[in-house]
Short mmCIF file of C-alpha atoms in Angstrom, two decimals:
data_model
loop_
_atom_site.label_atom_id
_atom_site.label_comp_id
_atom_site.label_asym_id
_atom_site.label_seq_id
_atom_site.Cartn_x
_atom_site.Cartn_y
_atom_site.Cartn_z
CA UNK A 30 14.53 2.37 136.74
CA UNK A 31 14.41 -1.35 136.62
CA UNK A 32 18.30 -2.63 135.55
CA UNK A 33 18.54 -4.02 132.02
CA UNK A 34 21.07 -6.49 130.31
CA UNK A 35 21.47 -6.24 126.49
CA UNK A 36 23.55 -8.95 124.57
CA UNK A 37 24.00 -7.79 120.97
CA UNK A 38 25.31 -10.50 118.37
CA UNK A 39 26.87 -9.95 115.13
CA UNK A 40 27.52 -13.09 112.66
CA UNK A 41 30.87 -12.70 111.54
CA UNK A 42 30.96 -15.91 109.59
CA UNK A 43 29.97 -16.11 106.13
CA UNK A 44 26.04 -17.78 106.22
CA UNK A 45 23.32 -17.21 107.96
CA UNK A 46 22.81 -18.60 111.35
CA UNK A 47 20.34 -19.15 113.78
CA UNK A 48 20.89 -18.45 117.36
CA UNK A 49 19.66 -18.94 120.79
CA UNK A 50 19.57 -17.59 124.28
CA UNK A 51 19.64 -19.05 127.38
CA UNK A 52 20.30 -18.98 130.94
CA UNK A 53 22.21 -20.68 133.41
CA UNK A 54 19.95 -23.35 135.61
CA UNK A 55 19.39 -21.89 138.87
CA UNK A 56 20.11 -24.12 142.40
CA UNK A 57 17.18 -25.71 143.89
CA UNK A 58 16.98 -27.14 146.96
CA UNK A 59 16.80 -30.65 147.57
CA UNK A 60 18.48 -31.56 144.10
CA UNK A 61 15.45 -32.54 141.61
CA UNK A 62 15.86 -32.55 137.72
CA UNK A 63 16.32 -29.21 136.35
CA UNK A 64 15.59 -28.73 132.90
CA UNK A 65 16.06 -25.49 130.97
CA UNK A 66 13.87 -23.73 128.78
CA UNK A 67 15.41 -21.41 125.35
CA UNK A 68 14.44 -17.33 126.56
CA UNK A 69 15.05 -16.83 122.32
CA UNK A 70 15.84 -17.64 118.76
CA UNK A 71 16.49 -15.73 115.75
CA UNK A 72 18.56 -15.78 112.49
CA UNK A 73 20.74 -13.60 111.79
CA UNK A 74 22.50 -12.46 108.27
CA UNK A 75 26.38 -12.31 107.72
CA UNK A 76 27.63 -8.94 109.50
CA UNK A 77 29.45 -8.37 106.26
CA UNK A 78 26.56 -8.89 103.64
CA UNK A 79 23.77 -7.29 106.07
CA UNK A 80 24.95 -5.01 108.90
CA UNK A 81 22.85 -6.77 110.66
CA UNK A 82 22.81 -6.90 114.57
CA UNK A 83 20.89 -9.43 116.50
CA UNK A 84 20.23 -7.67 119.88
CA UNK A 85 18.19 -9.66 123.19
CA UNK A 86 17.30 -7.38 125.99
CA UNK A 87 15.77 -8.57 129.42
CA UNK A 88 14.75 -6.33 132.67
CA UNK A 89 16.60 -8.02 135.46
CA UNK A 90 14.08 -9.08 137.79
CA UNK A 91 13.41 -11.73 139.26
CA UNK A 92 10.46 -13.62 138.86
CA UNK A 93 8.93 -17.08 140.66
CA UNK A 94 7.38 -18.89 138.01
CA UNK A 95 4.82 -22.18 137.89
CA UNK A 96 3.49 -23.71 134.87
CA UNK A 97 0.77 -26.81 134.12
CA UNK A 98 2.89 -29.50 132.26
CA UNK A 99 1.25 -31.19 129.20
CA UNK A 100 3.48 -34.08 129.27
CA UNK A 101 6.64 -34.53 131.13
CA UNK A 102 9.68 -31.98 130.08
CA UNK A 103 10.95 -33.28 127.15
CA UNK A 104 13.64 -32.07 124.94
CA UNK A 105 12.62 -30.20 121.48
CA UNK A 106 9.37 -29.63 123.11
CA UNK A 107 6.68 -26.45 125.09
CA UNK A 108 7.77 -26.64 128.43
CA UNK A 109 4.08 -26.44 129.10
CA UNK A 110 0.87 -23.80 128.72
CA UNK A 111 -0.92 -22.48 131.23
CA UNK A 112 0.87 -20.15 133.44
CA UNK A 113 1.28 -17.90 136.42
CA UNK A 114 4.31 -15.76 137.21
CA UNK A 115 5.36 -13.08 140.15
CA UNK A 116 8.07 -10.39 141.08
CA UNK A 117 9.93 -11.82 143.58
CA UNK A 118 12.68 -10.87 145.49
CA UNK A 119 15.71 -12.90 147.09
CA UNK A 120 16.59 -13.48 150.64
CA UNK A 121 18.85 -11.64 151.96
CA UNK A 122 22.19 -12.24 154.21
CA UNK A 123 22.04 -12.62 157.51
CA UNK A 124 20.75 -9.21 159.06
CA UNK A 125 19.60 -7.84 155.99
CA UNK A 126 16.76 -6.03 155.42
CA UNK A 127 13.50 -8.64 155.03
CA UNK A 128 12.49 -8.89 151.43
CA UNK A 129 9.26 -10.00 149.71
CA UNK A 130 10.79 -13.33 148.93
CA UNK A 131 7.76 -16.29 149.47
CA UNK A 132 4.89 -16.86 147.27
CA UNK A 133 2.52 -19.49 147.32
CA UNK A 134 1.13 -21.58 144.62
CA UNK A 135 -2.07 -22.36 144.14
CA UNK A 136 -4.24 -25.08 141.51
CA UNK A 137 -7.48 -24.69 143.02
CA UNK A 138 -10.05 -23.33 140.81
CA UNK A 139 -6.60 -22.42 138.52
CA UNK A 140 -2.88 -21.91 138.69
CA UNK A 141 -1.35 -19.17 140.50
CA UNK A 142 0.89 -17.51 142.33
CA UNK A 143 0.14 -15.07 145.69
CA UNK A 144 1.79 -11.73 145.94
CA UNK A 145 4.61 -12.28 147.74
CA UNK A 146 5.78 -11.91 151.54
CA UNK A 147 8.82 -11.85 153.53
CA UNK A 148 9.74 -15.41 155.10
CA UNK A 149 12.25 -16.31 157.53
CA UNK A 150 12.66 -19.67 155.50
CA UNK A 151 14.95 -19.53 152.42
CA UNK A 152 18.48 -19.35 152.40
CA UNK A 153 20.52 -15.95 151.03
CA UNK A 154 20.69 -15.24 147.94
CA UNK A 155 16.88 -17.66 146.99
CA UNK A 156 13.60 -17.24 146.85
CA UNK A 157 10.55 -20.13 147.83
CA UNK A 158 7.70 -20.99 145.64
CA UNK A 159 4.85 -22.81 148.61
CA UNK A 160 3.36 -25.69 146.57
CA UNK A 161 0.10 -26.63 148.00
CA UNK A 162 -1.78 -30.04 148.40
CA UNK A 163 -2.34 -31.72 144.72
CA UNK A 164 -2.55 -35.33 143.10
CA UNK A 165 0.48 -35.37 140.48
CA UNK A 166 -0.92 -38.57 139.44
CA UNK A 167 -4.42 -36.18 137.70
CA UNK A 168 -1.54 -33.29 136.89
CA UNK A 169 2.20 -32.48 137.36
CA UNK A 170 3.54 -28.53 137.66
CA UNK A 171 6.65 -27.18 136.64
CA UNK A 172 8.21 -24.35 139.27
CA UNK A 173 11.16 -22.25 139.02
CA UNK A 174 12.69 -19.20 137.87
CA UNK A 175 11.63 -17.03 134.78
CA UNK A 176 12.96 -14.02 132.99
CA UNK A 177 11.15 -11.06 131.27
CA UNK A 178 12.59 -9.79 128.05
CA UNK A 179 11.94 -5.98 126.79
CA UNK A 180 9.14 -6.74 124.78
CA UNK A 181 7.24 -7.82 128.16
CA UNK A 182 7.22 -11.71 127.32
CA UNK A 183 8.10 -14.01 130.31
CA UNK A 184 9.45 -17.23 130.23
CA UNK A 185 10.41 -20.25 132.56
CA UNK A 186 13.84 -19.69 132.32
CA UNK A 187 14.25 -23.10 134.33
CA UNK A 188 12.45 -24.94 136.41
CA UNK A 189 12.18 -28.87 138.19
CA UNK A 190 8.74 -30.88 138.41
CA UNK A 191 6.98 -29.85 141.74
CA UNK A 192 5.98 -31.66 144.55
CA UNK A 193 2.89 -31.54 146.43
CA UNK A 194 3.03 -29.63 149.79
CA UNK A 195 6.46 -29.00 150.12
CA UNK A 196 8.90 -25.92 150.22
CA UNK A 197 10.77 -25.09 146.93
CA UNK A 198 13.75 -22.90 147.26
CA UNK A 199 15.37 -21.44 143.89
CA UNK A 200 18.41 -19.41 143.71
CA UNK A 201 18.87 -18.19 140.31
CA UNK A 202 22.21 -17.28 138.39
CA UNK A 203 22.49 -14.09 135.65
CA UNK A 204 25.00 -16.06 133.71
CA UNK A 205 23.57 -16.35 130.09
CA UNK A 206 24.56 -17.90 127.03
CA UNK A 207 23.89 -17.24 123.21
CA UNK A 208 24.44 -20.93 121.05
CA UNK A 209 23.97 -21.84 117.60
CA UNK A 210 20.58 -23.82 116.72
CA UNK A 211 17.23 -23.58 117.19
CA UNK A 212 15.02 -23.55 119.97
CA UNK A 213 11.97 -21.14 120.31
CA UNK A 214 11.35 -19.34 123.31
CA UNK A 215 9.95 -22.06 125.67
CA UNK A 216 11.01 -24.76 124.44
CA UNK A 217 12.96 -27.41 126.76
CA UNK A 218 16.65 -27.68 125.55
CA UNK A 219 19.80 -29.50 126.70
CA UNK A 220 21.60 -27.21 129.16
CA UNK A 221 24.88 -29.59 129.20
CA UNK A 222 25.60 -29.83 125.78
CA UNK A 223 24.03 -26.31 124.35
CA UNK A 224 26.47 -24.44 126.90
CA UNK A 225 29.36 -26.36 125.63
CA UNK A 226 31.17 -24.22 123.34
CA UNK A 227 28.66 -21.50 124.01
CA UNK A 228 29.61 -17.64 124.51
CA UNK A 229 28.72 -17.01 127.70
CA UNK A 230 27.45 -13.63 129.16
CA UNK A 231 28.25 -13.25 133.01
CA UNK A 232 26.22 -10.89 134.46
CA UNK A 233 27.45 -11.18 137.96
CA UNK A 234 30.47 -9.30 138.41
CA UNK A 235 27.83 -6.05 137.52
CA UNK A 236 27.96 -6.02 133.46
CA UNK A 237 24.51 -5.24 131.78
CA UNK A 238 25.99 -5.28 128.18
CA UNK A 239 27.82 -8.03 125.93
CA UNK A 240 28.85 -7.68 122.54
CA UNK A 241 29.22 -11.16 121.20
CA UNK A 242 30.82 -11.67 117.83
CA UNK A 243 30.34 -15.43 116.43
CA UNK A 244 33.37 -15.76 114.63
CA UNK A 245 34.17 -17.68 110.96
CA UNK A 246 35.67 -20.55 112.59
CA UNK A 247 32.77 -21.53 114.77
CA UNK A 248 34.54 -19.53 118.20
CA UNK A 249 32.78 -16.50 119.84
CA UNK A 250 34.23 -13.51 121.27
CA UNK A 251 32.91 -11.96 124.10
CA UNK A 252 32.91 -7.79 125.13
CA UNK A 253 31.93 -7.16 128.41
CA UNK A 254 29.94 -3.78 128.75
CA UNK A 255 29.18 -1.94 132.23
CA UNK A 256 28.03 1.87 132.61
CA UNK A 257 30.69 3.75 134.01
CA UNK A 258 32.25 7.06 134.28
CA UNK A 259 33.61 8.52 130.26
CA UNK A 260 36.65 10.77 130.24
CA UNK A 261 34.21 13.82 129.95
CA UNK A 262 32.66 12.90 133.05
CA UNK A 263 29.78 11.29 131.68
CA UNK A 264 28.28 8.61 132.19
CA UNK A 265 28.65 5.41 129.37
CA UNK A 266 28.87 2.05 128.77
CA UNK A 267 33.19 1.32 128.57
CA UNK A 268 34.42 -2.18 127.72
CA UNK A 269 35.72 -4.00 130.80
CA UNK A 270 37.17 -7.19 129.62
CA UNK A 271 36.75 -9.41 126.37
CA UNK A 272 37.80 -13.25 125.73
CA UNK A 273 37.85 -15.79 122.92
CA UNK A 274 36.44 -19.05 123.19
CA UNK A 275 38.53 -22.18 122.01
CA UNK A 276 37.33 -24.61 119.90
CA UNK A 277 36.93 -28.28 121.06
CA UNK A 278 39.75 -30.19 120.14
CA UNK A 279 38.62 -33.47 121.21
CA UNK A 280 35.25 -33.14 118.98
CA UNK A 281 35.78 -30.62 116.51
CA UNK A 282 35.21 -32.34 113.34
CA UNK A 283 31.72 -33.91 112.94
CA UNK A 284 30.67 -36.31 109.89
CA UNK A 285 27.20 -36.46 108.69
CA UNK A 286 27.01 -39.68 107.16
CA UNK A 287 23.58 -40.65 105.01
CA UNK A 288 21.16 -43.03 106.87
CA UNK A 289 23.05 -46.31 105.66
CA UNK A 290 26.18 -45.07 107.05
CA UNK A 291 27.59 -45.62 103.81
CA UNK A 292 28.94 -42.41 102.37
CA UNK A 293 29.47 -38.92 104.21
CA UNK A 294 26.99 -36.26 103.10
CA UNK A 295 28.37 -33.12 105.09
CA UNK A 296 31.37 -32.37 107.83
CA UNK A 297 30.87 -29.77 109.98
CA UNK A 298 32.24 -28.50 113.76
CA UNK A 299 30.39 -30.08 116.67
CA UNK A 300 31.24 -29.03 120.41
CA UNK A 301 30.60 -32.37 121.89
CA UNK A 302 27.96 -35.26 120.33
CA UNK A 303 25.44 -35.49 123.50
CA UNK A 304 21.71 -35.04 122.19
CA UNK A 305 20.82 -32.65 120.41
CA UNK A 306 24.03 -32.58 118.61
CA UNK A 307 24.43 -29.43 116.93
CA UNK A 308 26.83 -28.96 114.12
CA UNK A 309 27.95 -25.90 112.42
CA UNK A 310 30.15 -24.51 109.14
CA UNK A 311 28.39 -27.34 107.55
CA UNK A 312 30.53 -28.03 104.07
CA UNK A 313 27.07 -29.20 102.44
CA UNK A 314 24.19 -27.63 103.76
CA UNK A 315 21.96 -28.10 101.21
CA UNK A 316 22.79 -31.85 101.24
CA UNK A 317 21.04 -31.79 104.85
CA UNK A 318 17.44 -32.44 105.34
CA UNK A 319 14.93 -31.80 107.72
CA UNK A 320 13.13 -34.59 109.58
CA UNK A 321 15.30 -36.89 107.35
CA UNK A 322 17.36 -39.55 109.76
CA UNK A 323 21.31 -39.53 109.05
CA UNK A 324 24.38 -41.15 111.15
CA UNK A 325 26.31 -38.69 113.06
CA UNK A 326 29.73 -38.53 114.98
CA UNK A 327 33.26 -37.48 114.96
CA UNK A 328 35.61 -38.62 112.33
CA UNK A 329 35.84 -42.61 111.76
CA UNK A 330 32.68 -42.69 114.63
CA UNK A 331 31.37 -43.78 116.68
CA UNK A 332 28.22 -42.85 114.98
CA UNK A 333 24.78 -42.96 116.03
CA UNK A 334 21.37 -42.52 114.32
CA UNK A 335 19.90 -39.06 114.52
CA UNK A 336 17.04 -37.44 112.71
CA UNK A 337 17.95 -33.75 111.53
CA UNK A 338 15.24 -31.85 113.51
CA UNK A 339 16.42 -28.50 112.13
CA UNK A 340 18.41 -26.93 109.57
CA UNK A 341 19.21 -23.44 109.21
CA UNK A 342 22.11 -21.74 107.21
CA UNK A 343 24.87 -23.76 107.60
CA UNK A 344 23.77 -25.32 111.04
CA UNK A 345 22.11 -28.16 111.82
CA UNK A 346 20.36 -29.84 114.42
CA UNK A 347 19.97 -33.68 114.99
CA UNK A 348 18.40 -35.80 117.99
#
């Protein structure tokens, strides 16, 4: 049975929030761009109001992924549309069993992706996507690594622009993180600033569960889950370790001021103010307006002019 990790999130604060999952860029050889795609997004209801539990669950597999862009990757935005995905697996260390971990791309008479085989090529612990001979100048491909959720939807997780008749090696990471904000599955988000102040669930060390609490003043807490052996000699999931997140001190406080810059319509908690800036525990939610343009920044600024792209609860979104 195909190994599953389930991060459950409970909104301990006192409006509703929206959320968002995502996952750690994987390495790719030869350094390109990476850009990062949101796996999911939801709102959730206060814990104490609702009951409710916001739960993500995704079969850990890994999967080589290739996608037509519409326009180059930008932030906000569909990664792309048309798609073609495979079960892949990595490379092993040096005299391990061969694995299935090649796959070649194709474009010609559409996009795909060949069953894989088992290459001498990659280094441990990656898998290669084969990119065949195209003209990027009549259409550009994004390649990388994607990530099935319960449900059976796939999605790029990440990914870099591909180049024509070349060798791409990707060497993904199970660290995932849950944020505040909105970005729909597939849409490209800022990986720097999003995971800043973001719980983060660490699948590496072997845990498949992670109870994440977003607490009142804007922290997370963070339960981590693995199945092991109960006292009555069954088998259960048993918390292994938990931890707090801190709050930013050097950007906690955010001011929303109106578009004149003349008169502060909302504070809020911001973990840094790199675009998108997202800022929670608004004080005046209401006073915040989608696609309405505002100046944002820490206390006294420097402020710079934003448009609020989302709103939701008492968070906010502006780039």
């Amino acid at each position: 049975m195909a190994t599953k990790i389930t991060i459950n999130v409970t909104n301990n604060s006192t409006s509703t929030q929206n959320f968002f999952f995502f996952q750690q860029p994987a390495v790719y050889s030869g350094g390109p761009k990476v850009y990062t795609n949101s796996l999911y997004s939801q709102t959730l209801l206060p814990y104490a109001t609702s009951g409710s539990v916001l739960s993500f669950t995704m079969i850990l597999q890994y999967y080589a992924g290739v996608q037509q862009q519409v326009d180059p990757p930008q932030i906000g935005q569909p990664s792309g549309q048309l798609g073609a995905i495979q079960p892949i697996e990595l490379t092993p260390a040096s005299g391990g069993t061969p694995t299935k971990n090649t796959t070649n791309m194709t474009v010609d008479p559409s996009l795909g992706l060949s069953v894989p085989v088992s290459t001498d090529g990659p280094q441990a612990g990656s898998f290669r996507i084969v990119t065949p001979v195209y003209d990027p100048v009549l259409m550009n491909y994004s390649a990388g690594s994607a990530v099935q959720s319960l449900t059976g939807a796939i999605t790029l997780s990440n990914f870099v622009t591909a180049q024509p008749n070349t060798n791409l090696d990707c060497q993904p990471i199970i660290k995932f993180y849950v944020q505040t904000g909105t970005y729909t599955a597939g849409t490209v988000m800022n990986f720097t600033s999003s995971s800043v102040g973001a719980a983060l669930c660490d699948a590496t060390p072997g845990f498949t569960t992670f109870n994440v609490s977003y607490n009142p003043n804007g922290t997370w807490t963070v339960k981590n889950m693995a199945l092991s052996q109960l006292a009555n000699g069954s088998r259960g999931l048993l918390e292994k370790s938990s931890f707090t997140t801190e709050l930013n001190a050097a950007a906690q406080i955010a001011e929303v001021l109106n578009e004149a810059g003349t008169a502060v319509v909302s504070t809020g908690l911001a973990a840094n103010f790199l675009r998108p800036v997202t800022v929670t525990n608004l004080t005046a939610p209401g006073a915040i307006i989608r696609n309405r343009d505002y100046q944002v920044g820490p206390v006294g600024g420097r402020y710079q002019g934003l448009t609020c792209t989302d709103v939701a609860g008492n968070t906010a979104v502006f780039d």
